[in-house]
Amino acid sequence: MMLMGLYNYWIVVVLMMIGFYIVIAHGNLIKKIVGLTIFQTSVFIFYISTAKVDGGTAPILVEGINQYSNPLPHVLILTAIVVGIATTALGLALAVRIKEAYGSIEEQEIQKKDNQSC
Amino acid sequence: MGIAVAIVRMKDLVAVIMLAGIYGLLSASFFVAMDAVDVAFTEASVGAGISSLLMLVAITMTGRSEHPTRHKPVLALVVVVITGALLIYGTLDMPYFGSADAPIHGHVAPRYINDSMQEIGVPNIVTSVLASYRAFDTFGEVVVIFTAGIGVLTLLSVVRLPEDVTKSYSLNDSMYEQQLILRIVTKMLIPFILLFALYVQFHGEYGPGGGFQAGVIFAAAIILYAMVFGLRTSRRVINQPFIQLAAAMGVLFYGSIGLVSLLNGGNFLDYSVLNADPIAGQHLGILLIELGVGCTVASVMLIIFFNFAGRREVQQNRRDKETK
Amino acid sequence: MLAHLPILQVIVPLLAAPLCLILRRSSLVWLFSLIISGIAFLISISLLQQIMASGTIVYELGGWDAPWGIEYRIDKLNAFVLLIISAVSTVVLLAAQTSIEKELPKDKHTLFYVLYLLSLSGMLGIVSSGDVFNVFVFLEISSLSAYALIALGEDRRALWASFQYLIMGTIGATFILIGIGLMYQMTGTLNLDDLSRRLPEVAHTRTVFSAFAFVIVGICLKLALFPLHLWLPNAYAYAPSIVTAFLAATATKVAIYLLIRFTFSVFGLSFSFTTLPLQILFMVLGLLGIFVASTAAIYQKNVKHLFAYSSIAQIGYMIVGFSTSTVTGLTATLLHVFNHALMKSALFLALGAVMYRIGSVQLSQFQGLGRQMPFTMAAIVIGGLSLIGVPLTVGFVSKWYLLMALVENGWWLVAVLILLSSLLTIIYVWRIFEVAYFKPPLLETEGIKEAPISFLIPIWILVMANIYFGIDTRLSVQVAQAASQSLFGVAP
């Protein structure tokens, strides 16, 4: 029973951690941002999973249906998606500027160049 | 999940971004299965659409391949495993998936489901929560996107030389000159996309949709135009100061509705006082703030896109001069 | 209108930001931002007065009652932090125009003020809000604008610092989001006050435990608590001077506020400190932070770097005070939040003045500045004394309370260590004195004049505040004590 009841969340956790791993382990800035996107999207999936009610339908009121999924997480995630795209856009803009300034978007090379100029 | 693993392994960034886009689409379809239609709509347009597009434009400027990492990221793996384990540990006491008696479905949510029809009179509960019960969050969200627009503007904007001095390049020169069919099809499509955007904008009360999604679609139409007809032509249609103004106006519009309700004797963003009939007031309020949202979102998306593309144009010009 | 003050506090700067974009003219925008920030400051004074007189103010947004709608709940703690943020912001803005003209290209001026106001309103929003998800949204407003502000720095390293901050900050925010999700999952509510009532019922579950862990780790990332501080030094060192002065005095304070709010109000004292070994953990991390960062500060060549590391050490003091989990300890933390904001904004503004005149803040360039810029250097000296904790400065007051709290708990060893750490502070502050006063001026900085008056006025306002609140401690101590008593549920 426990396996059936929770496996959905566990898959989401694994997805989140893959995203998180990309963010901290990879040196390429664009890839870091992709990782961040995956990390955040997985959190969204987690929220939305919690909202599901067995036998419920989408929370748009219709005559004759009285079992709806929880609308609140949906609202929160709508907001969070917007926050996510805002962060992505800003991060990419920074990456572009870093490429212009350093000629590279690899973490190690940037750090090497900084140490030289110090 | 296979996609996520592939992303870790891939070195070619174009493929990575494509896969990330597919991941976005897949999660959108998962959201549909989970009854979150509004969220699915947004995720499809954002996760699979706008963010992939931005990433692709960005890598044209930053190079497309990733260098192999030299060190073994053991530490990173340890951190990730600990975090993951903590989360799994946390899920152990969680109510089972889909169970209707979980605490999350009690307490706050039932009022939205049971009373929102009487209190607000809008069938789409997500819209009523988003635009009325938690309208201030949505206001915050609009400000977040506005902030991102301003941030990208500060980072990437370039002082433009007079048009005739710099020979402007369009994003897709070859397409601009040759693809006649594509141009005609695009010309025919764009009015429909814009119309669809307006439909989504005003239909949000009854079905999935609303200001945010409409804004994204609206921006997508113009971005499509820019891609096919070149940046220069599209800049003639919509110029920079104008979209900046529009972005600012959207936020101000939303805020001023809040202030109007303040002056009418209610609290900030209390729409019930906008009209003698509270339900009509709620309707009016939701309609108006969705307009503000749509306005800001569309213009910020355009600000972001034009600045990325404009930066690229400048880089290309510079490179051309160097080769000459 | 008085009833609407809590929302106006946040909304006024928030709506002023897009208005700035419409005004466009840089000098006009500066004046406008200054006035707006001043209004926010007046509102926060009035709020604090109301609250000290009549207790917590609750404001329901959209007219929906909590927990269905979002509410603003302002008690003594929030009001105190609001006052600090808006006061610092106003004083720092006084110097902004002069400094920005020198450090930023002309076409970025207006955008700078827009971002500045957004960042300010984001922080005010975090502090005022009584709803966890709303806190997250405003956290993102303030962080996104902070990333962009930092990236405005002239040095290319500013970009890299900003990117690192963006990655760390977003991870932190996502952790907080996960924590919020888990809490919501177990209680069905997002309202802070409501959470604090419903969490005890489910406090024993593993889900609540990991929710707590995620929220705290997320906040600590934002807080730059040792060992999660790596993003901070570069971000502060390469940002434009005004931005450093503003963020150093406010951003970490907001994070401290969140930490206090979550551990004390939301999860509750008994859960936070008895179920978990949090006391020891925070005490050790705080002490380690103090020693590692102070030692690192001694070896810095760039004075902005030096004070950035000193900021991490000061966060350590706040955390040690927090870890005692007594009324006195928390009072010490809150006092230090207030005092450190005064010190660091004065110091970083003075560095901004140095930057304005000689275009660099390398320690080697400071030679002979004691004679050439006497007022600016005197301000740095007083700020430094305050950092050390010399009597008659604000630094003394908070250290005194911190020591009292430690002794009260019987933590003698920690008290001795805190005293020892002041020696390290003396060393790094002394290095600046030495270079500035006892070495002859460099050839290249010959003929440097005192900073312009638009710098000196805000710097000396802050320095005077450093001394004034060091002597007349009634206001700050009274408010901090009342705030911490109310958190412990002790009747004042």
CSV table of N, CA, C and O in Angstrom, one decimal, chain A residues 4-96:
chain,number,residue,atom,x,y,z
A,4,MET,N,2.4,1.9,-3.4
A,4,MET,CA,1.4,2.4,-4.3
A,4,MET,C,1.1,3.8,-4.0
A,4,MET,O,0.9,4.6,-4.9
A,5,GLY,N,1.0,4.1,-2.8
A,5,GLY,CA,0.5,5.5,-2.4
A,5,GLY,C,1.5,6.6,-2.6
A,5,GLY,O,1.2,7.7,-2.7
A,6,LEU,N,2.8,6.2,-2.5
A,6,LEU,CA,3.8,7.2,-2.5
A,6,LEU,C,4.7,7.2,-3.7
A,6,LEU,O,5.5,8.1,-3.9
A,7,TYR,N,4.7,6.2,-4.6
A,7,TYR,CA,5.7,6.0,-5.6
A,7,TYR,C,5.7,7.2,-6.5
A,7,TYR,O,6.8,7.7,-7.0
A,8,ASN,N,4.6,7.9,-6.7
A,8,ASN,CA,4.5,9.0,-7.6
A,8,ASN,C,5.4,10.1,-7.1
A,8,ASN,O,6.2,10.8,-7.8
A,9,TYR,N,5.4,10.3,-5.8
A,9,TYR,CA,6.2,11.4,-5.2
A,9,TYR,C,7.7,11.0,-5.3
A,9,TYR,O,8.5,11.9,-5.5
A,10,TRP,N,8.0,9.7,-5.2
A,10,TRP,CA,9.4,9.3,-5.3
A,10,TRP,C,10.0,9.6,-6.6
A,10,TRP,O,11.1,10.0,-6.7
A,11,ILE,N,9.2,9.3,-7.7
A,11,ILE,CA,9.7,9.6,-9.0
A,11,ILE,C,10.0,11.1,-9.1
A,11,ILE,O,11.0,11.5,-9.7
A,12,VAL,N,9.1,11.9,-8.6
A,12,VAL,CA,9.3,13.4,-8.7
A,12,VAL,C,10.6,13.7,-7.9
A,12,VAL,O,11.4,14.6,-8.4
A,13,VAL,N,10.8,13.1,-6.8
A,13,VAL,CA,12.0,13.4,-6.0
A,13,VAL,C,13.3,13.1,-6.9
A,13,VAL,O,14.2,13.9,-6.9
A,14,VAL,N,13.2,12.0,-7.5
A,14,VAL,CA,14.4,11.6,-8.3
A,14,VAL,C,14.6,12.6,-9.4
A,14,VAL,O,15.7,13.1,-9.7
A,15,LEU,N,13.5,13.1,-10.1
A,15,LEU,CA,13.6,14.1,-11.1
A,15,LEU,C,14.2,15.4,-10.6
A,15,LEU,O,15.1,16.0,-11.2
A,16,MET,N,13.7,15.8,-9.4
A,16,MET,CA,14.3,17.0,-8.8
A,16,MET,C,15.7,16.9,-8.6
A,16,MET,O,16.5,17.8,-8.9
A,17,MET,N,16.2,15.7,-8.1
A,17,MET,CA,17.6,15.6,-7.8
A,17,MET,C,18.5,15.5,-9.0
A,17,MET,O,19.6,16.0,-9.0
A,18,ILE,N,17.9,15.0,-10.1
A,18,ILE,CA,18.7,15.1,-11.4
A,18,ILE,C,18.9,16.5,-11.7
A,18,ILE,O,20.0,16.9,-12.1
A,19,GLY,N,17.8,17.3,-11.7
A,19,GLY,CA,18.0,18.7,-12.0
A,19,GLY,C,19.0,19.4,-11.1
A,19,GLY,O,19.9,20.1,-11.5
A,20,PHE,N,18.9,19.1,-9.8
A,20,PHE,CA,19.7,19.7,-8.8
A,20,PHE,C,21.2,19.3,-9.1
A,20,PHE,O,22.1,20.2,-9.0
A,21,TYR,N,21.4,18.1,-9.5
A,21,TYR,CA,22.7,17.6,-9.8
A,21,TYR,C,23.3,18.3,-10.9
A,21,TYR,O,24.5,18.8,-10.9
A,22,ILE,N,22.5,18.6,-12.0
A,22,ILE,CA,23.0,19.3,-13.1
A,22,ILE,C,23.5,20.7,-12.7
A,22,ILE,O,24.5,21.2,-13.1
A,23,VAL,N,22.7,21.3,-11.8
A,23,VAL,CA,23.0,22.7,-11.4
A,23,VAL,C,24.4,22.7,-10.7
A,23,VAL,O,25.2,23.5,-11.1
A,24,ILE,N,24.6,21.8,-9.8
A,24,ILE,CA,25.8,22.0,-9.0
A,24,ILE,C,27.0,21.3,-9.6
A,24,ILE,O,28.1,21.7,-9.3
A,25,ALA,N,26.8,20.3,-10.4
A,25,ALA,CA,28.0,19.5,-10.8
A,25,ALA,C,28.5,20.0,-12.2
A,25,ALA,O,29.6,19.8,-12.5
A,26,HIS,N,27.7,20.6,-13.0
A,26,HIS,CA,28.1,21.0,-14.3
A,26,HIS,C,28.7,22.4,-14.4
A,26,HIS,O,28.3,23.3,-13.7
A,27,GLY,N,29.8,22.5,-15.2
A,27,GLY,CA,30.5,23.8,-15.3
A,27,GLY,C,29.9,24.7,-16.3
A,27,GLY,O,30.2,25.9,-16.3
A,28,ASN,N,29.2,24.2,-17.3
A,28,ASN,CA,28.7,25.1,-18.4
A,28,ASN,C,27.5,25.9,-17.9
A,28,ASN,O,26.5,25.3,-17.3
A,29,LEU,N,27.5,27.2,-18.1
A,29,LEU,CA,26.5,28.0,-17.5
A,29,LEU,C,25.1,27.8,-18.1
A,29,LEU,O,24.1,27.8,-17.3
A,30,ILE,N,25.1,27.5,-19.4
A,30,ILE,CA,23.8,27.3,-20.0
A,30,ILE,C,23.2,26.0,-19.4
A,30,ILE,O,22.0,25.9,-19.1
A,31,LYS,N,24.1,25.0,-19.2
A,31,LYS,CA,23.6,23.7,-18.7
A,31,LYS,C,23.1,23.9,-17.3
A,31,LYS,O,22.1,23.3,-16.9
A,32,LYS,N,23.8,24.7,-16.5
A,32,LYS,CA,23.3,25.0,-15.2
A,32,LYS,C,21.9,25.6,-15.2
A,32,LYS,O,21.0,25.2,-14.4
A,33,ILE,N,21.6,26.5,-16.1
A,33,ILE,CA,20.3,27.1,-16.2
A,33,ILE,C,19.3,26.0,-16.6
A,33,ILE,O,18.2,26.0,-16.1
A,34,VAL,N,19.7,25.1,-17.6
A,34,VAL,CA,18.7,24.0,-17.9
A,34,VAL,C,18.4,23.2,-16.7
A,34,VAL,O,17.3,22.8,-16.4
A,35,GLY,N,19.5,22.9,-15.9
A,35,GLY,CA,19.3,22.1,-14.7
A,35,GLY,C,18.3,22.8,-13.8
A,35,GLY,O,17.5,22.1,-13.2
A,36,LEU,N,18.5,24.1,-13.6
A,36,LEU,CA,17.6,24.8,-12.7
A,36,LEU,C,16.2,24.7,-13.2
A,36,LEU,O,15.3,24.6,-12.4
A,37,THR,N,16.0,24.8,-14.5
A,37,THR,CA,14.6,24.7,-15.0
A,37,THR,C,14.0,23.4,-14.7
A,37,THR,O,12.9,23.3,-14.3
A,38,ILE,N,14.9,22.3,-14.9
A,38,ILE,CA,14.3,21.0,-14.6
A,38,ILE,C,14.0,20.8,-13.1
A,38,ILE,O,13.0,20.3,-12.7
A,39,PHE,N,14.9,21.3,-12.3
A,39,PHE,CA,14.7,21.3,-10.8
A,39,PHE,C,13.4,22.0,-10.5
A,39,PHE,O,12.5,21.4,-9.8
A,40,GLN,N,13.2,23.1,-11.0
A,40,GLN,CA,11.9,23.9,-10.7
A,40,GLN,C,10.7,23.2,-11.3
A,40,GLN,O,9.7,23.0,-10.6
A,41,THR,N,10.8,22.7,-12.5
A,41,THR,CA,9.6,22.1,-13.1
A,41,THR,C,9.2,20.9,-12.3
A,41,THR,O,8.1,20.6,-12.1
A,42,SER,N,10.2,20.1,-11.8
A,42,SER,CA,9.9,18.9,-11.0
A,42,SER,C,9.2,19.3,-9.7
A,42,SER,O,8.3,18.6,-9.2
A,43,VAL,N,9.6,20.5,-9.1
A,43,VAL,CA,8.9,20.9,-7.9
A,43,VAL,C,7.5,21.3,-8.3
A,43,VAL,O,6.5,21.0,-7.5
A,44,PHE,N,7.3,21.8,-9.5
A,44,PHE,CA,5.9,22.1,-9.9
A,44,PHE,C,5.1,20.8,-10.0
A,44,PHE,O,3.9,20.7,-9.5
A,45,ILE,N,5.7,19.8,-10.6
A,45,ILE,CA,5.0,18.5,-10.7
A,45,ILE,C,4.6,18.0,-9.3
A,45,ILE,O,3.5,17.5,-9.1
A,46,PHE,N,5.5,18.2,-8.4
A,46,PHE,CA,5.3,17.7,-7.0
A,46,PHE,C,4.0,18.4,-6.4
A,46,PHE,O,3.1,17.8,-5.9
A,47,TYR,N,4.0,19.8,-6.6
A,47,TYR,CA,2.8,20.5,-6.1
A,47,TYR,C,1.5,20.0,-6.7
A,47,TYR,O,0.5,19.8,-6.1
A,48,ILE,N,1.6,19.9,-8.1
A,48,ILE,CA,0.4,19.5,-8.8
A,48,ILE,C,-0.1,18.1,-8.4
A,48,ILE,O,-1.3,17.9,-8.2
A,49,SER,N,0.9,17.2,-8.1
A,49,SER,CA,0.5,15.9,-7.7
A,49,SER,C,-0.3,15.9,-6.4
A,49,SER,O,-1.2,15.2,-6.2
A,50,THR,N,0.1,16.8,-5.5
A,50,THR,CA,-0.6,16.9,-4.2
A,50,THR,C,-2.0,17.3,-4.3
A,50,THR,O,-2.8,17.1,-3.5
A,51,ALA,N,-2.3,18.0,-5.5
A,51,ALA,CA,-3.6,18.6,-5.6
A,51,ALA,C,-4.6,17.6,-6.1
A,51,ALA,O,-5.8,17.8,-6.0
A,52,LYS,N,-4.1,16.5,-6.7
A,52,LYS,CA,-5.0,15.5,-7.3
A,52,LYS,C,-5.9,14.8,-6.3
A,52,LYS,O,-5.4,14.4,-5.2
A,53,VAL,N,-7.2,14.7,-6.6
A,53,VAL,CA,-8.1,13.9,-5.8
A,53,VAL,C,-8.6,12.8,-6.7
A,53,VAL,O,-9.0,13.1,-7.8
A,54,ASP,N,-8.6,11.6,-6.2
A,54,ASP,CA,-9.1,10.5,-7.0
A,54,ASP,C,-10.6,10.7,-7.4
A,54,ASP,O,-11.4,11.0,-6.5
A,55,GLY,N,-10.9,10.6,-8.7
A,55,GLY,CA,-12.3,10.8,-9.1
A,55,GLY,C,-12.6,12.2,-9.3
A,55,GLY,O,-13.8,12.5,-9.7
A,56,GLY,N,-11.7,13.2,-9.0
A,56,GLY,CA,-12.0,14.6,-9.2
A,56,GLY,C,-11.8,15.0,-10.6
A,56,GLY,O,-11.2,14.3,-11.4
A,57,THR,N,-12.3,16.2,-10.9
A,57,THR,CA,-12.1,16.7,-12.3
A,57,THR,C,-11.4,18.1,-12.1
A,57,THR,O,-11.2,18.6,-11.0
A,58,ALA,N,-11.1,18.7,-13.3
A,58,ALA,CA,-10.5,20.0,-13.3
A,58,ALA,C,-11.3,21.0,-12.6
A,58,ALA,O,-12.6,20.9,-12.7
A,59,PRO,N,-10.7,21.9,-11.8
A,59,PRO,CA,-11.5,22.8,-11.0
A,59,PRO,C,-12.2,23.9,-11.8
A,59,PRO,O,-12.0,25.1,-11.6
A,60,ILE,N,-13.1,23.5,-12.7
A,60,ILE,CA,-13.9,24.5,-13.4
A,60,ILE,C,-15.4,24.0,-13.1
A,60,ILE,O,-15.7,22.9,-13.5
A,61,LEU,N,-16.1,24.9,-12.4
A,61,LEU,CA,-17.4,24.4,-11.9
A,61,LEU,C,-18.4,24.1,-13.0
A,61,LEU,O,-18.6,24.9,-14.0
A,62,VAL,N,-19.0,22.9,-13.0
A,62,VAL,CA,-19.9,22.5,-13.9
A,62,VAL,C,-21.1,21.8,-13.1
A,62,VAL,O,-20.9,21.2,-12.1
A,63,GLU,N,-22.3,22.0,-13.6
A,63,GLU,CA,-23.5,21.4,-13.0
A,63,GLU,C,-23.3,19.9,-12.8
A,63,GLU,O,-22.8,19.3,-13.8
A,64,GLY,N,-23.6,19.4,-11.7
A,64,GLY,CA,-23.6,17.9,-11.6
A,64,GLY,C,-22.3,17.3,-11.2
A,64,GLY,O,-22.3,16.1,-11.0
A,65,ILE,N,-21.3,18.0,-11.1
A,65,ILE,CA,-20.0,17.4,-10.6
A,65,ILE,C,-19.7,18.0,-9.2
A,65,ILE,O,-19.8,19.2,-9.1
A,66,ASN,N,-19.4,17.2,-8.3
A,66,ASN,CA,-19.1,17.8,-7.0
A,66,ASN,C,-17.8,17.4,-6.4
A,66,ASN,O,-17.4,17.6,-5.3
A,67,GLN,N,-17.0,16.7,-7.2
A,67,GLN,CA,-15.6,16.3,-6.8
A,67,GLN,C,-14.6,17.0,-7.7
A,67,GLN,O,-14.5,16.6,-8.8
A,68,TYR,N,-13.9,17.9,-7.1
A,68,TYR,CA,-12.9,18.7,-7.9
A,68,TYR,C,-11.5,18.5,-7.3
A,68,TYR,O,-11.4,18.3,-6.1
A,69,SER,N,-10.5,18.6,-8.1
A,69,SER,CA,-9.2,18.7,-7.6
A,69,SER,C,-8.9,20.0,-6.9
A,69,SER,O,-9.6,21.0,-7.2
A,70,ASN,N,-7.9,20.0,-6.0
A,70,ASN,CA,-7.7,21.2,-5.3
A,70,ASN,C,-7.1,22.3,-6.1
A,70,ASN,O,-6.1,22.2,-6.7
A,71,PRO,N,-7.8,23.5,-6.2
A,71,PRO,CA,-7.4,24.5,-7.1
A,71,PRO,C,-6.2,25.3,-6.6
A,71,PRO,O,-5.4,26.0,-7.3
A,72,LEU,N,-6.0,25.3,-5.3
A,72,LEU,CA,-5.0,26.2,-4.7
A,72,LEU,C,-3.5,25.9,-5.2
A,72,LEU,O,-2.9,26.9,-5.7
A,73,PRO,N,-3.1,24.7,-5.2
A,73,PRO,CA,-1.7,24.4,-5.7
A,73,PRO,C,-1.6,24.9,-7.2
A,73,PRO,O,-0.6,25.3,-7.6
A,74,HIS,N,-2.7,24.7,-8.0
A,74,HIS,CA,-2.6,25.2,-9.4
A,74,HIS,C,-2.3,26.7,-9.4
A,74,HIS,O,-1.5,27.1,-10.2
A,75,VAL,N,-3.0,27.4,-8.6
A,75,VAL,CA,-2.7,28.9,-8.6
A,75,VAL,C,-1.3,29.2,-8.2
A,75,VAL,O,-0.6,30.0,-8.8
A,76,LEU,N,-0.8,28.5,-7.1
A,76,LEU,CA,0.5,28.7,-6.7
A,76,LEU,C,1.5,28.4,-7.8
A,76,LEU,O,2.5,29.2,-8.0
A,77,ILE,N,1.3,27.3,-8.5
A,77,ILE,CA,2.3,26.9,-9.5
A,77,ILE,C,2.2,27.8,-10.7
A,77,ILE,O,3.2,28.1,-11.3
A,78,LEU,N,1.0,28.3,-11.1
A,78,LEU,CA,1.0,29.3,-12.1
A,78,LEU,C,1.9,30.5,-11.8
A,78,LEU,O,2.7,30.9,-12.7
A,79,THR,N,1.9,30.9,-10.6
A,79,THR,CA,2.8,32.0,-10.2
A,79,THR,C,4.2,31.6,-10.2
A,79,THR,O,5.1,32.3,-10.7
A,80,ALA,N,4.5,30.3,-9.8
A,80,ALA,CA,5.8,29.9,-9.7
A,80,ALA,C,6.4,29.7,-11.1
A,80,ALA,O,7.6,29.9,-11.3
A,81,ILE,N,5.6,29.3,-12.1
A,81,ILE,CA,6.1,29.1,-13.4
A,81,ILE,C,6.6,30.5,-13.9
A,81,ILE,O,7.7,30.6,-14.5
A,82,VAL,N,5.8,31.5,-13.7
A,82,VAL,CA,6.2,32.8,-14.1
A,82,VAL,C,7.5,33.3,-13.4
A,82,VAL,O,8.5,33.8,-14.1
A,83,VAL,N,7.6,33.0,-12.2
A,83,VAL,CA,8.9,33.3,-11.5
A,83,VAL,C,10.0,32.5,-12.1
A,83,VAL,O,11.1,33.1,-12.3
A,84,GLY,N,9.8,31.3,-12.5
A,84,GLY,CA,10.8,30.5,-13.1
A,84,GLY,C,11.3,31.0,-14.4
A,84,GLY,O,12.5,31.2,-14.6
A,85,ILE,N,10.4,31.4,-15.3
A,85,ILE,CA,10.8,31.9,-16.6
A,85,ILE,C,11.5,33.3,-16.4
A,85,ILE,O,12.5,33.6,-17.1
A,86,ALA,N,11.1,34.0,-15.4
A,86,ALA,CA,11.8,35.3,-15.1
A,86,ALA,C,13.3,35.0,-14.7
A,86,ALA,O,14.2,35.7,-15.2
A,87,THR,N,13.5,34.0,-13.9
A,87,THR,CA,14.8,33.7,-13.5
A,87,THR,C,15.7,33.2,-14.6
A,87,THR,O,16.8,33.6,-14.8
A,88,THR,N,15.0,32.3,-15.4
A,88,THR,CA,15.7,31.8,-16.6
A,88,THR,C,16.2,32.9,-17.5
A,88,THR,O,17.3,32.9,-18.0
A,89,ALA,N,15.3,33.8,-17.8
A,89,ALA,CA,15.6,34.9,-18.7
A,89,ALA,C,16.8,35.7,-18.2
A,89,ALA,O,17.8,36.0,-18.9
A,90,LEU,N,16.7,36.1,-16.9
A,90,LEU,CA,17.8,36.9,-16.4
A,90,LEU,C,19.1,36.1,-16.4
A,90,LEU,O,20.2,36.6,-16.7
A,91,GLY,N,19.1,34.8,-16.0
A,91,GLY,CA,20.3,34.0,-16.0
A,91,GLY,C,20.9,33.9,-17.4
A,91,GLY,O,22.1,34.0,-17.6
A,92,LEU,N,20.1,33.7,-18.4
A,92,LEU,CA,20.6,33.6,-19.8
A,92,LEU,C,21.2,35.0,-20.2
A,92,LEU,O,22.3,35.0,-20.8
A,93,ALA,N,20.6,36.0,-19.8
A,93,ALA,CA,21.1,37.4,-20.2
A,93,ALA,C,22.5,37.5,-19.5
A,93,ALA,O,23.5,38.0,-20.2
A,94,LEU,N,22.6,37.1,-18.3
A,94,LEU,CA,24.0,37.1,-17.6
A,94,LEU,C,25.0,36.2,-18.4
A,94,LEU,O,26.1,36.6,-18.6
A,95,ALA,N,24.5,35.0,-18.8
A,95,ALA,CA,25.4,34.1,-19.5
A,95,ALA,C,26.0,34.8,-20.8
A,95,ALA,O,27.1,34.7,-21.1
A,96,VAL,N,25.1,35.5,-21.5
A,96,VAL,CA,25.5,36.1,-22.7
A,96,VAL,C,26.5,37.2,-22.4
A,96,VAL,O,27.6,37.3,-23.1
